[in-house]
mmCIF file of C-alpha atoms and ligand atoms in Angstrom:
data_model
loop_
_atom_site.group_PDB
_atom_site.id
_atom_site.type_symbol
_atom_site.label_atom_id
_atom_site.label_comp_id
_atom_site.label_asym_id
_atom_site.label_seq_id
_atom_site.Cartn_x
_atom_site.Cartn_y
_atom_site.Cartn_z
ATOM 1 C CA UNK J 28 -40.712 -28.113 -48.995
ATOM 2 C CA UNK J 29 -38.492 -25.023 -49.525
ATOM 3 C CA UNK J 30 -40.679 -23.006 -47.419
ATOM 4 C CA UNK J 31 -40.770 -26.170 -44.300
ATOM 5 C CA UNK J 32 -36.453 -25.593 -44.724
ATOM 6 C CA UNK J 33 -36.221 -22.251 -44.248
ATOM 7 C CA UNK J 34 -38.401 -22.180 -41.160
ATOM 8 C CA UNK J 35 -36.263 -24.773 -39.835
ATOM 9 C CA UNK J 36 -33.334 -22.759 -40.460
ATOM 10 C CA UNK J 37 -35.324 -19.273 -38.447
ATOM 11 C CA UNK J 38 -36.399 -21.255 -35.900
ATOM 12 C CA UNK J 39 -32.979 -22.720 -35.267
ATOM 13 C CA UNK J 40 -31.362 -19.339 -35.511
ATOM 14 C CA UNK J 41 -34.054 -18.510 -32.864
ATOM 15 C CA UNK J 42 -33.076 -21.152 -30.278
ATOM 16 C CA UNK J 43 -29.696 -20.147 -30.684
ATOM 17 C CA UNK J 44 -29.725 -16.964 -30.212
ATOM 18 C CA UNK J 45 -32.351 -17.550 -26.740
ATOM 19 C CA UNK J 46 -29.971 -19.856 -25.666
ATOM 20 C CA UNK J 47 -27.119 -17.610 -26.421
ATOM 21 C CA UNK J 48 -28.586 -14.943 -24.505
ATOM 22 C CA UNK J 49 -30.030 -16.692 -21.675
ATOM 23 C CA UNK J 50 -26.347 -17.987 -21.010
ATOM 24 C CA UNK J 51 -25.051 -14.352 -21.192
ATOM 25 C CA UNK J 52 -27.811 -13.806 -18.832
ATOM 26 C CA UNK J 53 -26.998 -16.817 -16.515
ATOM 27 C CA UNK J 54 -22.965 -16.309 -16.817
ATOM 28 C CA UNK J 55 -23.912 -12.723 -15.222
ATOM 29 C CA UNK J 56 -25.749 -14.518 -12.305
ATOM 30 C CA UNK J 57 -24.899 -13.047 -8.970
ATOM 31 C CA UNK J 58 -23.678 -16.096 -7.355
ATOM 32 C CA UNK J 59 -19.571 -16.649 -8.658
ATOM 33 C CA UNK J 60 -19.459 -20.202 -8.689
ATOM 34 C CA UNK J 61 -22.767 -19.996 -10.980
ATOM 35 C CA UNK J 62 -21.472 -17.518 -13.150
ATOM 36 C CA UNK J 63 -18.571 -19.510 -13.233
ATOM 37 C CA UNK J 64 -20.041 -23.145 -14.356
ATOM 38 C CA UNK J 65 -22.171 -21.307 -16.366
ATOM 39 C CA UNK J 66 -19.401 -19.396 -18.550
ATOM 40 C CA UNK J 67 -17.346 -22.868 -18.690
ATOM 41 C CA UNK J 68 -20.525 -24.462 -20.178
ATOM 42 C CA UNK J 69 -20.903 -22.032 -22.560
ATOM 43 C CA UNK J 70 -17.203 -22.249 -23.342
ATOM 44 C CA UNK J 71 -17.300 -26.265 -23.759
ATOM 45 C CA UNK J 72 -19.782 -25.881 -25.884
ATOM 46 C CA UNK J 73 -19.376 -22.543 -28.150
ATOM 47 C CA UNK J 74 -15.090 -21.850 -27.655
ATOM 48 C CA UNK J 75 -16.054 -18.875 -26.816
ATOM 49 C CA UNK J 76 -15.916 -17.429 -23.249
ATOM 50 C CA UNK J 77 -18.562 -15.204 -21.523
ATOM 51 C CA UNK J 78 -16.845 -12.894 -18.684
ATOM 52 C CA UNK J 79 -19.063 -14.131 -15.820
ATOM 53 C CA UNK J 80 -19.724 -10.501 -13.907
ATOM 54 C CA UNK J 81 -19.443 -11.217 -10.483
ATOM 55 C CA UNK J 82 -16.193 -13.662 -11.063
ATOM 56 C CA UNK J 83 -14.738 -10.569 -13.254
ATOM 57 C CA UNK J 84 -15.668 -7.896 -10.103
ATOM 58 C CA UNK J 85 -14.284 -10.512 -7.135
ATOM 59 C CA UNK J 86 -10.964 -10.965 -9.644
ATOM 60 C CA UNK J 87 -10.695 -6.822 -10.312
ATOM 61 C CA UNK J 88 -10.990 -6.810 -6.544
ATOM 62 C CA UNK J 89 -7.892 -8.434 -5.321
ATOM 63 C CA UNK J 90 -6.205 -6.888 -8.277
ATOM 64 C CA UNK J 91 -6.569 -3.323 -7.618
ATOM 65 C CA UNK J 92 -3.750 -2.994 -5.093
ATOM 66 C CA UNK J 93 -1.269 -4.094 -7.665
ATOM 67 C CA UNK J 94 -2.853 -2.649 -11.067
ATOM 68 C CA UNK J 95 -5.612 -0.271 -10.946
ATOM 69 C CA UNK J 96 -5.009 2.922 -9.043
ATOM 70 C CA UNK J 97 -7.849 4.707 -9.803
ATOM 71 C CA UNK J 98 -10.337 2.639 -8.773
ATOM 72 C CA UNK J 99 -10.866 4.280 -5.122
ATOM 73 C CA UNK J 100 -14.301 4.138 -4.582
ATOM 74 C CA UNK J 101 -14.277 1.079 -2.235
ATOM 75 C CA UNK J 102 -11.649 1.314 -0.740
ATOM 76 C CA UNK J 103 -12.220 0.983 3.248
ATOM 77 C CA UNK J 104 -9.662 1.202 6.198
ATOM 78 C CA UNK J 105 -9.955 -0.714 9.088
ATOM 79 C CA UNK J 106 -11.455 1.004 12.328
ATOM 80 C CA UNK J 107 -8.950 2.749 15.082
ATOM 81 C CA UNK J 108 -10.828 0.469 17.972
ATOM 82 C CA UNK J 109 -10.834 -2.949 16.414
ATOM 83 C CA UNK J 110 -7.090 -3.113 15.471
ATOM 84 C CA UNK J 111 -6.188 -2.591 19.466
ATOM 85 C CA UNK J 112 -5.014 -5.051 21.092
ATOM 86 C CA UNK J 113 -4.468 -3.715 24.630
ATOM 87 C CA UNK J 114 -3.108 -0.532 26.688
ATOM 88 C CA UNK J 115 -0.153 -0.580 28.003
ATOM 89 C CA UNK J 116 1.558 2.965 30.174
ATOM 90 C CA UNK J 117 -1.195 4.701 28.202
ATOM 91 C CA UNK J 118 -0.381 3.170 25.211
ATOM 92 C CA UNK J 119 -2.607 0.777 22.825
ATOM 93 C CA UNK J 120 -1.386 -1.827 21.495
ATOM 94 C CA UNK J 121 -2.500 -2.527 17.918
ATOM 95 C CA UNK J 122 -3.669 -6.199 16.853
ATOM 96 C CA UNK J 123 -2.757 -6.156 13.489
ATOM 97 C CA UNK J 124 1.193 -5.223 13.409
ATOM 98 C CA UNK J 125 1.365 -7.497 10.102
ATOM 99 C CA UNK J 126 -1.091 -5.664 8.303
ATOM 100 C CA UNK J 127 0.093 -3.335 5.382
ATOM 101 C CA UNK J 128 -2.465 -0.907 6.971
ATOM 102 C CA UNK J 129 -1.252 -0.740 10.477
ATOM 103 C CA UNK J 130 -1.192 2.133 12.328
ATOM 104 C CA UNK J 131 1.516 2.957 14.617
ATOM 105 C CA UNK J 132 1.862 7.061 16.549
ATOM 106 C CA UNK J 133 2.302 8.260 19.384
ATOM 107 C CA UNK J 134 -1.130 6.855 20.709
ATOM 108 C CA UNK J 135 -0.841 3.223 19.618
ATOM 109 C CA UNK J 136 2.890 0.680 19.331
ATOM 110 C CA UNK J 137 3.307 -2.271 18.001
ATOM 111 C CA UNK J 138 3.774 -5.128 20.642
ATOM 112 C CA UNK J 139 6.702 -5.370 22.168
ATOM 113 C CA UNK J 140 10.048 -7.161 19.992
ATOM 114 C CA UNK J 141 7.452 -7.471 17.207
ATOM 115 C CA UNK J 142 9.550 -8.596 14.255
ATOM 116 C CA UNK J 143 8.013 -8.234 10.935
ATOM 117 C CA UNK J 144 7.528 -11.520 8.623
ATOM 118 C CA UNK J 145 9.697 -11.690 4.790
ATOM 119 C CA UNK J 146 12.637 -8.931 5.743
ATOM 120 C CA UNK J 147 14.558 -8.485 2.560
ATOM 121 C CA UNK J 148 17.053 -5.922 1.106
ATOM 122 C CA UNK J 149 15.604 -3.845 -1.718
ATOM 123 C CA UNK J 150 17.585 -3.826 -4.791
ATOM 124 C CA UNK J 151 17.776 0.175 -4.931
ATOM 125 C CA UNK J 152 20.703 2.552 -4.706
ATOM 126 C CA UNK J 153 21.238 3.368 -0.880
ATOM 127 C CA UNK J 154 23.458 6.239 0.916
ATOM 128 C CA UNK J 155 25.333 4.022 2.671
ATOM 129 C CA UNK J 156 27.236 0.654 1.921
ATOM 130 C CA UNK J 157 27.082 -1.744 4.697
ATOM 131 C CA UNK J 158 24.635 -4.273 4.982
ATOM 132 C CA UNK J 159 23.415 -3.122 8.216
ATOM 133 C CA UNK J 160 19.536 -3.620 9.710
ATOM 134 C CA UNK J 161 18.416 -0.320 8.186
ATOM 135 C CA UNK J 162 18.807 -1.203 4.854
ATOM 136 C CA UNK J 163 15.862 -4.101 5.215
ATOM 137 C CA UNK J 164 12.294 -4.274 4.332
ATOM 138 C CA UNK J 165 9.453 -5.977 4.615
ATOM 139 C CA UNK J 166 9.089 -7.861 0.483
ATOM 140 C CA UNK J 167 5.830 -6.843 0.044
ATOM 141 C CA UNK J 168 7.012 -3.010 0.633
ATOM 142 C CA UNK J 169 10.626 -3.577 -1.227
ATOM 143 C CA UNK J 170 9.558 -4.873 -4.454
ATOM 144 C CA UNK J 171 6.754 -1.580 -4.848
ATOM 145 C CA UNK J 172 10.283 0.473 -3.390
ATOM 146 C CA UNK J 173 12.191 -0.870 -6.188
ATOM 147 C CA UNK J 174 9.603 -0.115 -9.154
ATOM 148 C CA UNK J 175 9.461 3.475 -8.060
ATOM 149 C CA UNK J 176 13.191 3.966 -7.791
ATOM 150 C CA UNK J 177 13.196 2.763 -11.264
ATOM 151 C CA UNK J 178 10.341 4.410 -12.319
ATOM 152 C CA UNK J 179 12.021 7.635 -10.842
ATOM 153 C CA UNK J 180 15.366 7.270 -12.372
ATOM 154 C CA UNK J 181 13.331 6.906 -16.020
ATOM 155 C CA UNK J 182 12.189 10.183 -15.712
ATOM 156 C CA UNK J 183 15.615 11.499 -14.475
ATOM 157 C CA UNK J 184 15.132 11.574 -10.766
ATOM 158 C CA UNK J 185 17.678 9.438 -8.837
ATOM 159 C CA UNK J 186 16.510 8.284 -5.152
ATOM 160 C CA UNK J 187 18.585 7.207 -2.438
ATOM 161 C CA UNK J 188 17.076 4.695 0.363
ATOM 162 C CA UNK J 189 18.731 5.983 3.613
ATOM 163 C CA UNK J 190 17.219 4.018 6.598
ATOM 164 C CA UNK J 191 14.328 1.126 6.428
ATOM 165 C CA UNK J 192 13.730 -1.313 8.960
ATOM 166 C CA UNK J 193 14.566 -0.329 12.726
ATOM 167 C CA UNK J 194 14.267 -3.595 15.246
ATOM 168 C CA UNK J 195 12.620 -2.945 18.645
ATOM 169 C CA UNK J 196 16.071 -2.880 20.230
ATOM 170 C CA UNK J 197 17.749 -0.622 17.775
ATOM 171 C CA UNK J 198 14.875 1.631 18.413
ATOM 172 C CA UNK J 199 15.576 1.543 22.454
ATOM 173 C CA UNK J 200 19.336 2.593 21.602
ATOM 174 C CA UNK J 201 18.289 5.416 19.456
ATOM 175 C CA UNK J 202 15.759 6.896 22.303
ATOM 176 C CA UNK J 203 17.744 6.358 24.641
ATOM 177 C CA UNK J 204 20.774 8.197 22.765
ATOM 178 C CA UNK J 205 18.184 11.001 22.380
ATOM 179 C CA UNK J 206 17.179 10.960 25.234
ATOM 180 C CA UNK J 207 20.505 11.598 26.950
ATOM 181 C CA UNK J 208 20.932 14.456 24.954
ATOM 182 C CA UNK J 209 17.947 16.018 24.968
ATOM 183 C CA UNK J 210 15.729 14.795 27.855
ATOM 184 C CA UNK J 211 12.600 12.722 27.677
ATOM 185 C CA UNK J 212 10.132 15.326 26.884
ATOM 186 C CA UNK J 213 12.187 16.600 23.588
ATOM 187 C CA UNK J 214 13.252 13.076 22.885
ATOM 188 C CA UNK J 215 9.568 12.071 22.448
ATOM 189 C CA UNK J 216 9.111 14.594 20.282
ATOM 190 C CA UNK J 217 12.336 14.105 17.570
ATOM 191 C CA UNK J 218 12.071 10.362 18.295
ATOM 192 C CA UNK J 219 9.684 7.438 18.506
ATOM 193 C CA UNK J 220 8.954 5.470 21.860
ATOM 194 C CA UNK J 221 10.419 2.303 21.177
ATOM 195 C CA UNK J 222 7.425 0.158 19.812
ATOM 196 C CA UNK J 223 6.062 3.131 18.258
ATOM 197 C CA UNK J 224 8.394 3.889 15.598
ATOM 198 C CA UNK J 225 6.918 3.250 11.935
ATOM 199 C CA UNK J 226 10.231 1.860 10.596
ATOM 200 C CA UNK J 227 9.660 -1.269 13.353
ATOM 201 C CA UNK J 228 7.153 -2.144 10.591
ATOM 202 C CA UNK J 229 9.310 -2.761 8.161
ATOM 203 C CA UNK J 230 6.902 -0.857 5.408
ATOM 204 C CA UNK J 231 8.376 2.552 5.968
ATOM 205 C CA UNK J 232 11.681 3.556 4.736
ATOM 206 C CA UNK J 233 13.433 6.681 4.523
ATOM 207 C CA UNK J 234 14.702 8.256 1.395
ATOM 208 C CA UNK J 235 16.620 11.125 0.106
ATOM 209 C CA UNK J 236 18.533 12.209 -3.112
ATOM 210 C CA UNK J 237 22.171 13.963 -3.923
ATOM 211 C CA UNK J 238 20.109 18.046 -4.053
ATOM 212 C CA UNK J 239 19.067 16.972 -0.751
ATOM 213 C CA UNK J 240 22.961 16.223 0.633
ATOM 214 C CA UNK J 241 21.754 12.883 1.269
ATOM 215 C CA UNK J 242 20.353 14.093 4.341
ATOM 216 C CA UNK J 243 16.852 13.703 6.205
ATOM 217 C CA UNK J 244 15.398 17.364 6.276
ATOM 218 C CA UNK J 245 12.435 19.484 4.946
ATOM 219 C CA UNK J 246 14.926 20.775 1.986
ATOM 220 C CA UNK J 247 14.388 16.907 0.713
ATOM 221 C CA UNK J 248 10.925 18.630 -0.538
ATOM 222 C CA UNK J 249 11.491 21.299 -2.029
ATOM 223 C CA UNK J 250 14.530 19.263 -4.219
ATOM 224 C CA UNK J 251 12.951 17.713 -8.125
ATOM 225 C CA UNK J 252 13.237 14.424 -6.448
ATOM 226 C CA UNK J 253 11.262 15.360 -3.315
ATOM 227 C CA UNK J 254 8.791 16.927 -5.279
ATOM 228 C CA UNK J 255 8.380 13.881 -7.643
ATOM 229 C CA UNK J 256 7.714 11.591 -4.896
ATOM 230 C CA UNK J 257 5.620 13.797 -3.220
ATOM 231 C CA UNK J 258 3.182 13.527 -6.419
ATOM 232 C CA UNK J 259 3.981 10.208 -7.292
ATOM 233 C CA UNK J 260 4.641 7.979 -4.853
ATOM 234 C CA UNK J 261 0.638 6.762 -4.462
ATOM 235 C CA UNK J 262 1.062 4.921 -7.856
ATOM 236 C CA UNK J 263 3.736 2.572 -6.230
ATOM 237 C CA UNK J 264 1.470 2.476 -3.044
ATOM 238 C CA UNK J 265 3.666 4.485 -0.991
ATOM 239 C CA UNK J 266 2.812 7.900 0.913
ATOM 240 C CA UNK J 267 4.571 10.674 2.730
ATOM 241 C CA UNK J 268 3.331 9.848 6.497
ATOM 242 C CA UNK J 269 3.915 12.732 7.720
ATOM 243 C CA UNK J 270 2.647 15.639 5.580
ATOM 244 C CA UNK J 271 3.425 19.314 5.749
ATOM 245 C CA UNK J 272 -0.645 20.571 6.819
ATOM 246 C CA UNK J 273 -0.942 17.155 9.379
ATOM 247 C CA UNK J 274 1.660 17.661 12.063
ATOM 248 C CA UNK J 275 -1.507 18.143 14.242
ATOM 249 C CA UNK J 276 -3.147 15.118 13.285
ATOM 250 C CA UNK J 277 -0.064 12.826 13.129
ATOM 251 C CA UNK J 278 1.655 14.319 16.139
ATOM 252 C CA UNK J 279 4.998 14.438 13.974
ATOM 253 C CA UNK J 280 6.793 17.064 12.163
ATOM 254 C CA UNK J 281 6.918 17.813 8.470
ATOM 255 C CA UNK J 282 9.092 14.806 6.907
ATOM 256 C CA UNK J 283 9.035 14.899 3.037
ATOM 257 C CA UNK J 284 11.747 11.703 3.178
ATOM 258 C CA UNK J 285 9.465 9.122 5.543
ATOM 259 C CA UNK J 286 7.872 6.970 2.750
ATOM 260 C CA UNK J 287 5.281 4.328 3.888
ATOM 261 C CA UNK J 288 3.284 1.452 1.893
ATOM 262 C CA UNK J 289 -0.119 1.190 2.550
ATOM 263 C CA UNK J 290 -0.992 -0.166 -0.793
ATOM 264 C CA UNK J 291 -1.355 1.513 -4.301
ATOM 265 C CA UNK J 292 -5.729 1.383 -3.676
ATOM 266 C CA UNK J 293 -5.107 3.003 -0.501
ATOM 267 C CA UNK J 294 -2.077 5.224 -1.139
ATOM 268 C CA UNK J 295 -3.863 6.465 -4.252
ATOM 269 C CA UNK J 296 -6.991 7.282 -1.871
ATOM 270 C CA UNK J 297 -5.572 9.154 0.662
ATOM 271 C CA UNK J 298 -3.647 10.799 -1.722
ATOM 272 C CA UNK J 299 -6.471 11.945 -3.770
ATOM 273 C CA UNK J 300 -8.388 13.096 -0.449
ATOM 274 C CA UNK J 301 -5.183 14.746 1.051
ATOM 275 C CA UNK J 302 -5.614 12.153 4.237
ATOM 276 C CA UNK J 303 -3.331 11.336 6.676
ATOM 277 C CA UNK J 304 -2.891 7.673 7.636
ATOM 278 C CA UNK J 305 -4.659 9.224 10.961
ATOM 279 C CA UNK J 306 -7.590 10.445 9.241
ATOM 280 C CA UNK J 307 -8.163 7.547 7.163
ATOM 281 C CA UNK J 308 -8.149 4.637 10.290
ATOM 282 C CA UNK J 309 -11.125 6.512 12.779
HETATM 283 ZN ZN1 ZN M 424 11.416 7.791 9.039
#
């Protein structure tokens, strides 16, 4: 009798523990919505839950732009041919002007009076006090903005926003102001065709700090502050377009103070692979 007990009690503990394991097994299925009845079945029965694998992966996934910045290995761009639109004057004319990974130069512009969606003002210290167009951007880039002001000012590094947003026609005014000075040829070069300007994106902003004068130069760089967003502005998703060793490859001059978001996955990438934006989208 004792002996018929106890190998109830094994075998039980054996049935268990197969069952145990084959729903560890089947909560790691491939398929997410298996994995995912699965694990609640296990949970309705047990209380306890069994990460399903693939639901875990899809859910790290979509979180990696906001939490995990080293997790680079999978991180794609899209292709320079499928996000044009059209040519216009020998310019392309990209297709995705909402997306945080567009790419705007001197080769492809945004289509023409393209507003960007969710223009806000980022609560961060700026050079200048009026509420004036230039001191907007787009929410999903102003929120990351305002985490790495504050991040910045932590460690003892205080960042000024100097000009964000530029609108289509604020961007004619300033070529054309350029252009009266300087000519077309040399205006192209200090300043973006309208359309083509990064700040018509609303995800680009430029910044600057007090060492720097609150001015847009190269000295920006070489200042603490320049040199702490220069290593650290990837983790907010930000980077510096237009890098010192790419002026060939971005067709613009060395600008330590012209910030972009991309996205921290993709910021941290191109960071860690010294890319340009140019580079990156082939
Ligand atoms: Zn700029």
């Amino acid at each position: 009798m004792r002996k018929r007990t106890w190998t109830v009690i094994i075998a039980t503990i054996g049935i268990l523990l197969l069952l145990e394991l084959s729903f560890i097994l089947w909560g790691r299925s491939k398929t997410t919505t298996d994995a995912y009845k699965i694990s609640s079945l296990h949970k309705s029965i047990t209380g306890c839950e069994i990460i399903p694998k693939s639901f875990s992966l899809s859910n790290k996934t979509s979180q990696q732009g906001k939490n995990n910045s080293d997790k680079t290995s999978d991180v794609s761009f899209p292709s320079y041919e499928e996000t044009i639109r059209a040519e216009e004057d020998s310019i392309s004319v990209v297709n995705n002007p909402t997306s945080v990974l567009v790419m705007v130069n001197k080769q492809r512009k945004l289509p023409d009076n393209y507003i960007p969606p969710k223009l806000v003002i980022p609560n961060v210290r700026f050079s200048f006090n009026e509420i004036v167009e230039k001191r907007y951007l787009r929410e999903v880039a102003a929120v990351p903005l305002e985490k790495m002001f504050k991040q910045a000012e932590e460690e003892g590094y205080i960042l000024y926003g100097v000009s964000g947003y530029r609108s289509y026609n604020r961007q004619i005014a300033v070529f054309k102001m350029h252009e009266q000075e300087l000519g077309e040829e040399k205006a192209r070069e200090v300043s973006s065709v309208p359309g083509s300007s990064e700040h018509q994106t609303g995800l680009s902003i430029d910044i600057s700090s007090e060492s720097a004068k609150f001015l847009l130069s190269t000295e920006f760089g070489s200042t603490p502050e320049g040199k702490w967003v220069k290593e650290n502005a990837h983790k907010f998703g930000f980077i510096i377009r237009y890098p010192e060793d790419k002026t060939k490859i971005t067709g613009y001059s060395f600008e330590p103070w012209h910030i972009r978001y991309v996205g921290i996955q993709h910021a941290t990438y191109l960071y860690k692979h010294n890319l340009a934006l140019e580079e990156a989208i082939k």
